[in-house]
Amino acid sequence: MDIEAALEEIGSAPNLERLQSLKVQYLGKNGRVTQAMKTLGQLPPEERKEKGRVLNEWKRALEEALAVREAQLKEQALQARLEQEALDVSLPGYAFPSGGLHITSLILLELVNIFRRMGFSVVEGPEVESEFFNFDALNMPEWHPARDMQDTFWVDFDRAAEEAFTIQGPFGEEVNGLGGAVLRTHTSGMQIRYMIQHTPPFRIVVPGRVFRYEQTDASHEAMFHQLEGLVVGPSITMADLKGAISELARGLFGKEGKARFQPTFFPFVEPGVQFAMWWPERQKWLELGGAGMVHPYLFKAVDDYRERQGLPRAYQGMTGWAFGMGVERLALLRYGIPDIRYFYQNRLSFLRQFRG
Ligand code: FA5
């Protein structure tokens, strides 16, 4: 056996598999060195000693060469893997875009939280509304000029009906018979829905999206949001309304915040007011919405509806107040945004400024 050639072969084994087969070839159970050692006993004693020494030396040399080569090959494999999996931790990472709340949602949350602190519950209503809840029950019959104040998107009811579309009343009952369908022009319809379903006393606010067939400009959108408030009980007065709106002003604008009320007309309140809030930072009044004492007509319409549903009348002798305010208008004034149309153009450079 040529030991030099064997050592050379081991020293240049290209990979671990080949190295393993060389190990078997020389030192395995049937390997050449092992076999040669087995034949030692047949030799004459003086030859045996010398041959034994040589074979042992070979074995040791082979084992050492195998170990060295194995270490080399493993080191090479490790280096190759490290290179392949190299990770430069100093490279800038990928920033995942994170979402945020829209400015309208932020303001609505702020408003709603102020009212929650005053013990109000939050309820929501349908955006496609029956003419009855949006207008008639609010003391705005078809001929009433006040309807022109809120230009309306009408839903093609016949077609909607063909597609099995129904508007449901407060108890899930179908109310298709109660006039046409509209995209609600204000959140005030929820006053009626809520009163029909509940007995006083209660305090609610209703955040929601409303729609008007409007020529848009810097302060008018065709889709915007309102926050409605309604409080009904046995002895609710205009002073409570002033107190709550003033508290809202302080919640929004701090200790110096205050509210101002001026008489105006809405068919569903009597007396009616419009209210503005004092903005201490800019030293000016911001017109925000309408309010007033719930018109007795509404209580009657609600009780009539309840009676038709087999429920007891619940609103005789009650009083209440309501308000409705524009959410985008508040944001416009508070942040000095020049145009309401920015809100829903989805331009990120605008929206990101208000991310909550
Ligand atoms: C109403 O909608 C009444 N329902 C408010 C109300 C409720 C009065 C309860 C009394 C009792 P008005 O049409 O004025 O009222 O709208 C209320 C507010 O919505 C306005 O003050 C304004 O802030 C906002 N608003 C009205 N039209 C638009 C529009 N096109 N774009 C943006 N905001 C609007």
mmCIF file of C-alpha atoms and ligand atoms in Angstrom:
data_model
loop_
_atom_site.group_PDB
_atom_site.id
_atom_site.type_symbol
_atom_site.label_atom_id
_atom_site.label_comp_id
_atom_site.label_asym_id
_atom_site.label_seq_id
_atom_site.Cartn_x
_atom_site.Cartn_y
_atom_site.Cartn_z
ATOM 1 C CA MET A 1 0.000 0.000 0.000
ATOM 2 C CA ASP A 2 1.293 3.415 -0.912
ATOM 3 C CA ILE A 3 0.879 5.424 2.280
ATOM 4 C CA GLU A 4 2.043 8.670 0.679
ATOM 5 C CA ALA A 5 -0.597 8.387 -2.069
ATOM 6 C CA ALA A 6 -3.256 7.588 0.555
ATOM 7 C CA LEU A 7 -2.348 10.629 2.667
ATOM 8 C CA GLU A 8 -2.324 12.780 -0.445
ATOM 9 C CA GLU A 9 -5.753 11.500 -1.457
ATOM 10 C CA ILE A 10 -7.138 12.257 1.979
ATOM 11 C CA GLY A 11 -5.544 15.712 2.031
ATOM 12 C CA SER A 12 -7.284 16.611 -1.210
ATOM 13 C CA ALA A 13 -10.665 14.964 -0.641
ATOM 14 C CA PRO A 14 -13.164 17.403 -2.191
ATOM 15 C CA ASN A 15 -15.957 16.899 0.350
ATOM 16 C CA LEU A 16 -17.036 15.172 3.524
ATOM 17 C CA GLU A 17 -18.702 12.262 1.707
ATOM 18 C CA ARG A 18 -15.546 11.458 -0.151
ATOM 19 C CA LEU A 19 -13.552 11.740 3.072
ATOM 20 C CA GLN A 20 -15.895 9.312 4.798
ATOM 21 C CA SER A 21 -15.478 6.749 2.013
ATOM 22 C CA LEU A 22 -11.681 7.058 2.209
ATOM 23 C CA LYS A 23 -11.856 6.460 5.941
ATOM 24 C CA VAL A 24 -13.829 3.280 5.328
ATOM 25 C CA GLN A 25 -11.449 2.268 2.555
ATOM 26 C CA TYR A 26 -8.369 2.402 4.824
ATOM 27 C CA LEU A 27 -9.508 2.114 8.400
ATOM 28 C CA GLY A 28 -12.980 0.523 8.183
ATOM 29 C CA LYS A 29 -13.636 -3.045 9.334
ATOM 30 C CA ASN A 30 -12.565 -4.330 5.945
ATOM 31 C CA GLY A 31 -10.221 -1.436 5.254
ATOM 32 C CA ARG A 32 -6.766 -1.998 3.952
ATOM 33 C CA VAL A 33 -4.858 -1.179 7.132
ATOM 34 C CA THR A 34 -7.288 -3.124 9.288
ATOM 35 C CA GLN A 35 -6.970 -6.143 6.979
ATOM 36 C CA ALA A 36 -3.187 -5.908 6.983
ATOM 37 C CA MET A 37 -3.189 -5.819 10.795
ATOM 38 C CA LYS A 38 -5.311 -8.962 10.877
ATOM 39 C CA THR A 39 -2.623 -10.845 8.913
ATOM 40 C CA LEU A 40 0.164 -9.844 11.328
ATOM 41 C CA GLY A 41 -0.280 -13.022 13.385
ATOM 42 C CA GLN A 42 0.724 -15.183 10.435
ATOM 43 C CA LEU A 43 4.140 -13.517 10.144
ATOM 44 C CA PRO A 44 7.329 -14.719 11.793
ATOM 45 C CA PRO A 45 7.908 -12.857 15.079
ATOM 46 C CA GLU A 46 10.745 -10.553 13.991
ATOM 47 C CA GLU A 47 8.877 -9.436 10.858
ATOM 48 C CA ARG A 48 5.654 -9.122 12.817
ATOM 49 C CA LYS A 49 7.118 -6.587 15.185
ATOM 50 C CA GLU A 50 8.482 -4.378 12.467
ATOM 51 C CA LYS A 51 5.360 -4.644 10.278
ATOM 52 C CA GLY A 52 3.192 -3.978 13.317
ATOM 53 C CA ARG A 53 5.055 -0.810 14.100
ATOM 54 C CA VAL A 54 4.737 0.420 10.502
ATOM 55 C CA LEU A 55 1.041 -0.368 10.332
ATOM 56 C CA ASN A 56 0.380 1.420 13.597
ATOM 57 C CA GLU A 57 2.271 4.419 12.342
ATOM 58 C CA TRP A 58 0.240 4.398 9.124
ATOM 59 C CA LYS A 59 -2.961 4.100 11.065
ATOM 60 C CA ARG A 60 -2.040 7.050 13.237
ATOM 61 C CA ALA A 61 -0.957 9.088 10.194
ATOM 62 C CA LEU A 62 -4.164 8.268 8.357
ATOM 63 C CA GLU A 63 -6.308 9.148 11.366
ATOM 64 C CA GLU A 64 -4.567 12.456 11.758
ATOM 65 C CA ALA A 65 -4.858 13.277 8.058
ATOM 66 C CA LEU A 66 -8.564 12.405 8.143
ATOM 67 C CA ALA A 67 -9.146 14.612 11.168
ATOM 68 C CA VAL A 68 -7.244 17.534 9.643
ATOM 69 C CA ARG A 69 -9.081 17.277 6.345
ATOM 70 C CA GLU A 70 -12.430 16.924 8.084
ATOM 71 C CA ALA A 71 -11.790 20.084 10.070
ATOM 72 C CA GLN A 72 -10.769 21.917 6.880
ATOM 73 C CA LEU A 73 -13.845 20.810 4.961
ATOM 74 C CA LYS A 74 -16.166 21.755 7.825
ATOM 75 C CA GLU A 75 -14.560 25.147 8.102
ATOM 76 C CA GLN A 76 -14.957 25.675 4.355
ATOM 77 C CA ALA A 77 -18.629 24.704 4.513
ATOM 78 C CA LEU A 78 -19.194 27.097 7.400
ATOM 79 C CA GLN A 79 -17.521 29.958 5.545
ATOM 80 C CA ALA A 80 -19.591 29.278 2.450
ATOM 81 C CA ARG A 81 -22.774 29.296 4.505
ATOM 82 C CA LEU A 82 -21.848 32.498 6.302
ATOM 83 C CA GLU A 83 -21.173 34.195 3.011
ATOM 84 C CA GLN A 84 -24.444 33.016 1.565
ATOM 85 C CA GLU A 85 -26.455 34.072 4.576
ATOM 86 C CA ALA A 86 -24.578 37.308 5.113
ATOM 87 C CA LEU A 87 -26.787 39.970 6.683
ATOM 88 C CA ASP A 88 -25.649 43.542 6.836
ATOM 89 C CA VAL A 89 -27.331 44.760 9.976
ATOM 90 C CA SER A 90 -26.231 48.316 9.237
ATOM 91 C CA LEU A 91 -28.448 48.521 6.117
ATOM 92 C CA PRO A 92 -31.614 50.584 6.616
ATOM 93 C CA GLY A 93 -34.671 48.350 7.043
ATOM 94 C CA TYR A 94 -37.968 48.452 5.194
ATOM 95 C CA ALA A 95 -40.457 50.756 6.854
ATOM 96 C CA PHE A 96 -43.911 49.192 6.738
ATOM 97 C CA PRO A 97 -46.535 51.837 6.108
ATOM 98 C CA SER A 98 -48.791 52.073 9.134
ATOM 99 C CA GLY A 99 -52.367 53.248 8.976
ATOM 100 C CA GLY A 100 -53.930 55.910 11.144
ATOM 101 C CA LEU A 101 -57.308 57.312 11.923
ATOM 102 C CA HIS A 102 -58.825 59.829 9.513
ATOM 103 C CA ILE A 103 -59.141 63.366 10.813
ATOM 104 C CA THR A 104 -62.933 63.009 10.842
ATOM 105 C CA SER A 105 -62.735 59.867 12.995
ATOM 106 C CA LEU A 106 -60.342 61.597 15.382
ATOM 107 C CA ILE A 107 -62.643 64.561 15.918
ATOM 108 C CA LEU A 108 -65.716 62.340 16.233
ATOM 109 C CA LEU A 109 -63.963 60.250 18.871
ATOM 110 C CA GLU A 110 -62.975 63.358 20.752
ATOM 111 C CA LEU A 111 -66.534 64.694 20.641
ATOM 112 C CA VAL A 112 -68.100 61.411 21.621
ATOM 113 C CA ASN A 113 -65.712 61.015 24.550
ATOM 114 C CA ILE A 114 -66.625 64.426 25.922
ATOM 115 C CA PHE A 115 -70.288 63.382 25.885
ATOM 116 C CA ARG A 116 -69.522 59.968 27.339
ATOM 117 C CA ARG A 117 -68.018 61.748 30.330
ATOM 118 C CA MET A 118 -71.347 63.552 30.721
ATOM 119 C CA GLY A 119 -73.173 60.223 30.829
ATOM 120 C CA PHE A 120 -74.417 60.044 27.215
ATOM 121 C CA SER A 121 -74.747 56.759 25.322
ATOM 122 C CA VAL A 122 -73.630 56.501 21.708
ATOM 123 C CA VAL A 123 -75.974 55.116 19.047
ATOM 124 C CA GLU A 124 -75.884 54.951 15.261
ATOM 125 C CA GLY A 125 -78.518 54.774 12.546
ATOM 126 C CA PRO A 126 -78.999 53.900 8.876
ATOM 127 C CA GLU A 127 -77.610 56.100 6.113
ATOM 128 C CA VAL A 128 -80.390 55.185 3.691
ATOM 129 C CA GLU A 129 -83.403 56.507 5.509
ATOM 130 C CA SER A 130 -87.124 56.632 5.041
ATOM 131 C CA GLU A 131 -88.581 60.026 4.156
ATOM 132 C CA PHE A 132 -90.717 59.609 7.249
ATOM 133 C CA PHE A 133 -87.823 59.571 9.734
ATOM 134 C CA ASN A 134 -85.670 62.075 7.864
ATOM 135 C CA PHE A 135 -88.460 64.629 7.336
ATOM 136 C CA ASP A 136 -92.118 63.955 8.172
ATOM 137 C CA ALA A 137 -91.756 62.867 11.783
ATOM 138 C CA LEU A 138 -89.461 65.859 12.315
ATOM 139 C CA ASN A 139 -92.311 68.227 11.494
ATOM 140 C CA MET A 140 -91.155 68.723 7.927
ATOM 141 C CA PRO A 141 -94.105 67.605 5.758
ATOM 142 C CA GLU A 142 -93.698 67.425 2.039
ATOM 143 C CA TRP A 143 -94.945 70.946 1.373
ATOM 144 C CA HIS A 144 -92.733 72.489 4.044
ATOM 145 C CA PRO A 145 -90.246 75.016 2.679
ATOM 146 C CA ALA A 146 -87.687 73.810 5.226
ATOM 147 C CA ARG A 147 -87.143 70.754 3.059
ATOM 148 C CA ASP A 148 -85.478 72.985 0.492
ATOM 149 C CA MET A 149 -82.903 73.912 3.123
ATOM 150 C CA GLN A 150 -81.503 70.426 2.849
ATOM 151 C CA ASP A 151 -81.246 69.426 -0.790
ATOM 152 C CA THR A 152 -81.767 65.744 -0.901
ATOM 153 C CA PHE A 153 -80.401 62.702 -2.686
ATOM 154 C CA TRP A 154 -83.412 60.479 -3.395
ATOM 155 C CA VAL A 155 -83.046 56.741 -3.682
ATOM 156 C CA ASP A 156 -85.014 55.258 -6.584
ATOM 157 C CA PHE A 157 -87.340 53.348 -4.362
ATOM 158 C CA ASP A 158 -89.146 51.314 -6.996
ATOM 159 C CA ARG A 159 -85.903 49.980 -8.312
ATOM 160 C CA ALA A 160 -84.590 49.446 -4.845
ATOM 161 C CA ALA A 161 -87.773 47.565 -3.990
ATOM 162 C CA GLU A 162 -87.313 45.324 -7.028
ATOM 163 C CA GLU A 163 -83.981 44.349 -5.591
ATOM 164 C CA ALA A 164 -85.733 43.393 -2.376
ATOM 165 C CA PHE A 165 -84.387 46.465 -0.613
ATOM 166 C CA THR A 166 -86.258 47.516 2.467
ATOM 167 C CA ILE A 167 -85.785 50.149 5.094
ATOM 168 C CA GLN A 168 -86.406 48.824 8.557
ATOM 169 C CA GLY A 169 -88.082 50.730 11.345
ATOM 170 C CA PRO A 170 -86.896 50.775 14.958
ATOM 171 C CA PHE A 171 -88.237 47.269 15.565
ATOM 172 C CA GLY A 172 -87.018 45.731 12.315
ATOM 173 C CA GLU A 173 -90.441 46.314 10.723
ATOM 174 C CA GLU A 174 -90.632 47.297 7.066
ATOM 175 C CA VAL A 175 -91.329 50.999 6.580
ATOM 176 C CA ASN A 176 -91.456 51.188 2.791
ATOM 177 C CA GLY A 177 -95.001 52.469 3.065
ATOM 178 C CA LEU A 178 -93.848 55.640 4.842
ATOM 179 C CA GLY A 179 -92.799 57.718 1.842
ATOM 180 C CA GLY A 180 -89.729 57.477 -0.311
ATOM 181 C CA ALA A 181 -86.134 56.648 0.557
ATOM 182 C CA VAL A 182 -83.386 59.215 0.887
ATOM 183 C CA LEU A 183 -79.741 59.371 1.799
ATOM 184 C CA ARG A 184 -80.210 60.962 5.205
ATOM 185 C CA THR A 185 -79.624 64.712 5.065
ATOM 186 C CA HIS A 186 -78.952 64.938 8.812
ATOM 187 C CA THR A 187 -78.684 62.677 11.836
ATOM 188 C CA SER A 188 -81.909 64.054 13.344
ATOM 189 C CA GLY A 189 -83.916 61.076 12.044
ATOM 190 C CA MET A 190 -82.287 59.050 14.795
ATOM 191 C CA GLN A 191 -84.069 61.214 17.371
ATOM 192 C CA ILE A 192 -87.338 59.693 16.179
ATOM 193 C CA ARG A 193 -86.034 56.150 15.840
ATOM 194 C CA TYR A 194 -84.501 56.207 19.285
ATOM 195 C CA MET A 195 -87.527 57.744 20.996
ATOM 196 C CA ILE A 196 -89.852 55.161 19.442
ATOM 197 C CA GLN A 197 -87.735 52.362 20.795
ATOM 198 C CA HIS A 198 -86.957 53.726 24.260
ATOM 199 C CA THR A 199 -88.751 55.326 27.135
ATOM 200 C CA PRO A 200 -87.343 58.470 28.751
ATOM 201 C CA PRO A 201 -85.257 59.574 30.545
ATOM 202 C CA PHE A 202 -82.158 59.137 28.382
ATOM 203 C CA ARG A 203 -79.197 60.989 26.923
ATOM 204 C CA ILE A 204 -77.733 59.972 23.574
ATOM 205 C CA VAL A 205 -75.333 61.209 20.936
ATOM 206 C CA VAL A 206 -75.440 59.992 17.342
ATOM 207 C CA PRO A 207 -72.344 60.324 15.192
ATOM 208 C CA GLY A 208 -72.883 59.683 11.493
ATOM 209 C CA ARG A 209 -72.407 60.367 7.827
ATOM 210 C CA VAL A 210 -74.956 62.527 6.040
ATOM 211 C CA PHE A 211 -75.492 63.536 2.417
ATOM 212 C CA ARG A 212 -76.737 66.640 0.644
ATOM 213 C CA TYR A 213 -77.256 67.346 -3.013
ATOM 214 C CA GLU A 214 -75.069 70.353 -2.762
ATOM 215 C CA GLN A 215 -72.913 72.478 -4.986
ATOM 216 C CA THR A 216 -69.592 71.880 -3.238
ATOM 217 C CA ASP A 217 -67.315 74.736 -2.238
ATOM 218 C CA ALA A 218 -64.700 75.463 0.401
ATOM 219 C CA SER A 219 -67.188 74.995 3.229
ATOM 220 C CA HIS A 220 -69.806 72.663 1.674
ATOM 221 C CA GLU A 221 -69.407 68.985 0.875
ATOM 222 C CA ALA A 222 -72.024 66.601 -0.517
ATOM 223 C CA MET A 223 -71.022 64.056 2.103
ATOM 224 C CA PHE A 224 -70.070 65.103 5.615
ATOM 225 C CA HIS A 225 -70.568 64.075 9.237
ATOM 226 C CA GLN A 226 -72.774 65.296 12.005
ATOM 227 C CA LEU A 227 -72.999 64.674 15.687
ATOM 228 C CA GLU A 228 -76.544 64.696 16.991
ATOM 229 C CA GLY A 229 -77.473 64.923 20.647
ATOM 230 C CA LEU A 230 -80.810 64.210 22.331
ATOM 231 C CA VAL A 231 -81.815 64.415 25.962
ATOM 232 C CA VAL A 232 -85.374 63.669 27.107
ATOM 233 C CA GLY A 233 -86.823 63.509 30.599
ATOM 234 C CA PRO A 234 -89.601 64.830 32.803
ATOM 235 C CA SER A 235 -88.055 68.235 33.507
ATOM 236 C CA ILE A 236 -85.348 68.969 30.984
ATOM 237 C CA THR A 237 -84.850 72.660 30.254
ATOM 238 C CA MET A 238 -83.032 74.995 27.928
ATOM 239 C CA ALA A 239 -80.561 75.629 30.760
ATOM 240 C CA ASP A 240 -79.454 71.978 30.535
ATOM 241 C CA LEU A 241 -78.829 72.453 26.826
ATOM 242 C CA LYS A 242 -76.724 75.529 27.462
ATOM 243 C CA GLY A 243 -74.833 73.706 30.184
ATOM 244 C CA ALA A 244 -74.026 70.706 27.986
ATOM 245 C CA ILE A 245 -72.937 72.777 24.985
ATOM 246 C CA SER A 246 -70.795 74.968 27.252
ATOM 247 C CA GLU A 247 -69.217 71.835 28.703
ATOM 248 C CA LEU A 248 -68.513 70.684 25.144
ATOM 249 C CA ALA A 249 -66.819 74.038 24.450
ATOM 250 C CA ARG A 250 -64.575 73.572 27.491
ATOM 251 C CA GLY A 251 -63.827 69.973 26.483
ATOM 252 C CA LEU A 252 -62.754 71.132 23.030
ATOM 253 C CA PHE A 253 -61.068 74.433 23.774
ATOM 254 C CA GLY A 254 -60.020 74.234 27.410
ATOM 255 C CA LYS A 255 -61.058 76.220 30.486
ATOM 256 C CA GLU A 256 -61.648 79.416 28.517
ATOM 257 C CA GLY A 257 -63.955 77.685 26.034
ATOM 258 C CA LYS A 258 -67.549 78.968 26.067
ATOM 259 C CA ALA A 259 -70.677 78.856 23.913
ATOM 260 C CA ARG A 260 -73.013 81.479 22.443
ATOM 261 C CA PHE A 261 -76.632 80.940 21.378
ATOM 262 C CA GLN A 262 -78.693 82.911 18.850
ATOM 263 C CA PRO A 263 -82.332 82.327 17.979
ATOM 264 C CA THR A 264 -83.030 80.602 14.680
ATOM 265 C CA PHE A 265 -85.582 78.281 13.122
ATOM 266 C CA PHE A 266 -85.648 74.509 12.715
ATOM 267 C CA PRO A 267 -89.074 72.835 12.366
ATOM 268 C CA PHE A 268 -88.185 70.143 14.914
ATOM 269 C CA VAL A 269 -87.274 72.437 17.812
ATOM 270 C CA GLU A 270 -89.075 75.246 19.588
ATOM 271 C CA PRO A 271 -87.419 77.506 20.481
ATOM 272 C CA GLY A 272 -84.509 76.918 18.130
ATOM 273 C CA VAL A 273 -81.000 78.289 18.358
ATOM 274 C CA GLN A 274 -77.775 78.186 16.493
ATOM 275 C CA PHE A 275 -74.676 77.934 18.599
ATOM 276 C CA ALA A 276 -71.102 79.070 18.262
ATOM 277 C CA MET A 277 -68.046 78.396 20.374
ATOM 278 C CA TRP A 278 -65.347 80.713 21.534
ATOM 279 C CA TRP A 279 -61.917 79.782 20.330
ATOM 280 C CA PRO A 280 -59.512 81.328 22.861
ATOM 281 C CA GLU A 281 -56.401 80.789 20.745
ATOM 282 C CA ARG A 282 -57.729 82.866 17.854
ATOM 283 C CA GLN A 283 -60.102 85.050 19.866
ATOM 284 C CA LYS A 284 -63.102 84.332 17.654
ATOM 285 C CA TRP A 285 -66.504 82.634 17.527
ATOM 286 C CA LEU A 286 -66.984 79.434 15.510
ATOM 287 C CA GLU A 287 -70.486 78.655 14.182
ATOM 288 C CA LEU A 288 -70.961 74.939 14.771
ATOM 289 C CA GLY A 289 -74.565 73.830 14.607
ATOM 290 C CA GLY A 290 -78.222 74.054 15.526
ATOM 291 C CA ALA A 291 -80.096 73.121 18.679
ATOM 292 C CA GLY A 292 -83.267 73.732 20.650
ATOM 293 C CA MET A 293 -86.045 72.249 22.732
ATOM 294 C CA VAL A 294 -87.677 69.192 21.149
ATOM 295 C CA HIS A 295 -90.877 70.305 19.367
ATOM 296 C CA PRO A 296 -94.041 68.739 20.880
ATOM 297 C CA TYR A 297 -94.950 67.565 17.368
ATOM 298 C CA LEU A 298 -92.111 65.015 17.571
ATOM 299 C CA PHE A 299 -93.328 63.552 20.850
ATOM 300 C CA LYS A 300 -96.765 63.147 19.327
ATOM 301 C CA ALA A 301 -95.453 61.514 16.150
ATOM 302 C CA VAL A 302 -93.333 59.159 18.262
ATOM 303 C CA ASP A 303 -96.202 58.192 20.564
ATOM 304 C CA ASP A 304 -98.509 57.617 17.566
ATOM 305 C CA TYR A 305 -95.912 55.302 16.068
ATOM 306 C CA ARG A 306 -95.464 53.482 19.376
ATOM 307 C CA GLU A 307 -99.210 53.055 19.640
ATOM 308 C CA ARG A 308 -99.366 51.557 16.150
ATOM 309 C CA GLN A 309 -96.741 49.079 17.337
ATOM 310 C CA GLY A 310 -98.874 48.182 20.341
ATOM 311 C CA LEU A 311 -96.664 50.061 22.815
ATOM 312 C CA PRO A 312 -97.847 52.485 25.506
ATOM 313 C CA ARG A 313 -97.497 56.194 24.828
ATOM 314 C CA ALA A 314 -94.443 57.397 26.768
ATOM 315 C CA TYR A 315 -93.787 61.030 25.911
ATOM 316 C CA GLN A 316 -96.692 62.956 27.363
ATOM 317 C CA GLY A 317 -95.371 65.501 29.854
ATOM 318 C CA MET A 318 -91.794 65.020 28.721
ATOM 319 C CA THR A 319 -89.436 67.747 27.607
ATOM 320 C CA GLY A 320 -86.092 67.500 25.883
ATOM 321 C CA TRP A 321 -83.439 69.218 23.933
ATOM 322 C CA ALA A 322 -81.480 68.299 20.836
ATOM 323 C CA PHE A 323 -78.554 69.589 18.884
ATOM 324 C CA GLY A 324 -76.811 68.777 15.594
ATOM 325 C CA MET A 325 -73.370 69.946 14.591
ATOM 326 C CA GLY A 326 -71.059 69.632 11.596
ATOM 327 C CA VAL A 327 -67.952 67.604 12.373
ATOM 328 C CA GLU A 328 -65.850 68.721 9.386
ATOM 329 C CA ARG A 329 -66.778 72.341 10.038
ATOM 330 C CA LEU A 330 -65.364 72.058 13.523
ATOM 331 C CA ALA A 331 -62.156 70.505 12.159
ATOM 332 C CA LEU A 332 -61.872 73.215 9.469
ATOM 333 C CA LEU A 333 -62.038 75.987 11.993
ATOM 334 C CA ARG A 334 -59.934 74.366 14.648
ATOM 335 C CA TYR A 335 -57.042 73.433 12.367
ATOM 336 C CA GLY A 336 -57.330 76.359 9.975
ATOM 337 C CA ILE A 337 -57.956 74.044 7.007
ATOM 338 C CA PRO A 338 -58.860 76.246 4.052
ATOM 339 C CA ASP A 339 -61.127 73.866 2.126
ATOM 340 C CA ILE A 340 -63.515 71.101 3.257
ATOM 341 C CA ARG A 341 -62.941 69.222 -0.009
ATOM 342 C CA TYR A 342 -59.463 68.203 1.201
ATOM 343 C CA PHE A 343 -61.075 65.787 3.664
ATOM 344 C CA TYR A 344 -62.186 63.189 1.128
ATOM 345 C CA GLN A 345 -59.730 63.594 -1.717
ATOM 346 C CA ASN A 346 -57.564 60.953 -0.021
ATOM 347 C CA ARG A 347 -54.411 62.941 -0.533
ATOM 348 C CA LEU A 348 -51.967 61.429 1.966
ATOM 349 C CA SER A 349 -49.911 64.586 2.354
ATOM 350 C CA PHE A 350 -53.020 66.207 3.813
ATOM 351 C CA LEU A 351 -54.283 63.267 5.865
ATOM 352 C CA ARG A 352 -50.907 62.446 7.435
ATOM 353 C CA GLN A 353 -50.851 65.775 9.232
ATOM 354 C CA PHE A 354 -53.689 64.606 11.459
ATOM 355 C CA ARG A 355 -52.789 60.971 12.003
ATOM 356 C CA GLY A 356 -53.787 59.834 15.452
HETATM 357 C C1 FA5 B 1 -79.282 70.393 10.727
HETATM 358 O O1 FA5 B 1 -78.846 69.494 10.016
HETATM 359 C C2 FA5 B 1 -80.143 70.060 11.906
HETATM 360 N N1 FA5 B 1 -80.532 68.681 11.853
HETATM 361 C C3 FA5 B 1 -79.368 70.400 13.176
HETATM 362 C C4 FA5 B 1 -80.226 70.367 14.412
HETATM 363 C C5 FA5 B 1 -80.341 69.204 15.140
HETATM 364 C C6 FA5 B 1 -80.931 71.493 14.828
HETATM 365 C C7 FA5 B 1 -81.127 69.171 16.279
HETATM 366 C C8 FA5 B 1 -81.724 71.479 15.947
HETATM 367 C C9 FA5 B 1 -81.800 70.303 16.671
HETATM 368 P P1 FA5 B 1 -78.043 72.315 9.470
HETATM 369 O O2 FA5 B 1 -78.584 72.046 8.125
HETATM 370 O O3 FA5 B 1 -77.809 73.720 9.847
HETATM 371 O O4 FA5 B 1 -78.968 71.706 10.629
HETATM 372 O O5 FA5 B 1 -76.676 71.526 9.623
HETATM 373 C C10 FA5 B 1 -76.014 71.417 10.865
HETATM 374 C C11 FA5 B 1 -74.536 71.632 10.688
HETATM 375 O O6 FA5 B 1 -73.998 70.756 9.692
HETATM 376 C C12 FA5 B 1 -74.165 73.020 10.184
HETATM 377 O O7 FA5 B 1 -74.090 73.924 11.242
HETATM 378 C C13 FA5 B 1 -72.806 72.792 9.579
HETATM 379 O O8 FA5 B 1 -71.820 72.761 10.593
HETATM 380 C C14 FA5 B 1 -72.936 71.398 9.022
HETATM 381 N N2 FA5 B 1 -73.213 71.419 7.577
HETATM 382 C C15 FA5 B 1 -74.368 71.687 6.952
HETATM 383 N N3 FA5 B 1 -74.260 71.585 5.612
HETATM 384 C C16 FA5 B 1 -72.973 71.215 5.372
HETATM 385 C C17 FA5 B 1 -72.210 70.921 4.190
HETATM 386 N N4 FA5 B 1 -72.767 70.948 2.979
HETATM 387 N N5 FA5 B 1 -70.907 70.584 4.334
HETATM 388 C C18 FA5 B 1 -70.352 70.517 5.575
HETATM 389 N N6 FA5 B 1 -71.009 70.763 6.710
HETATM 390 C C19 FA5 B 1 -72.311 71.112 6.629
#
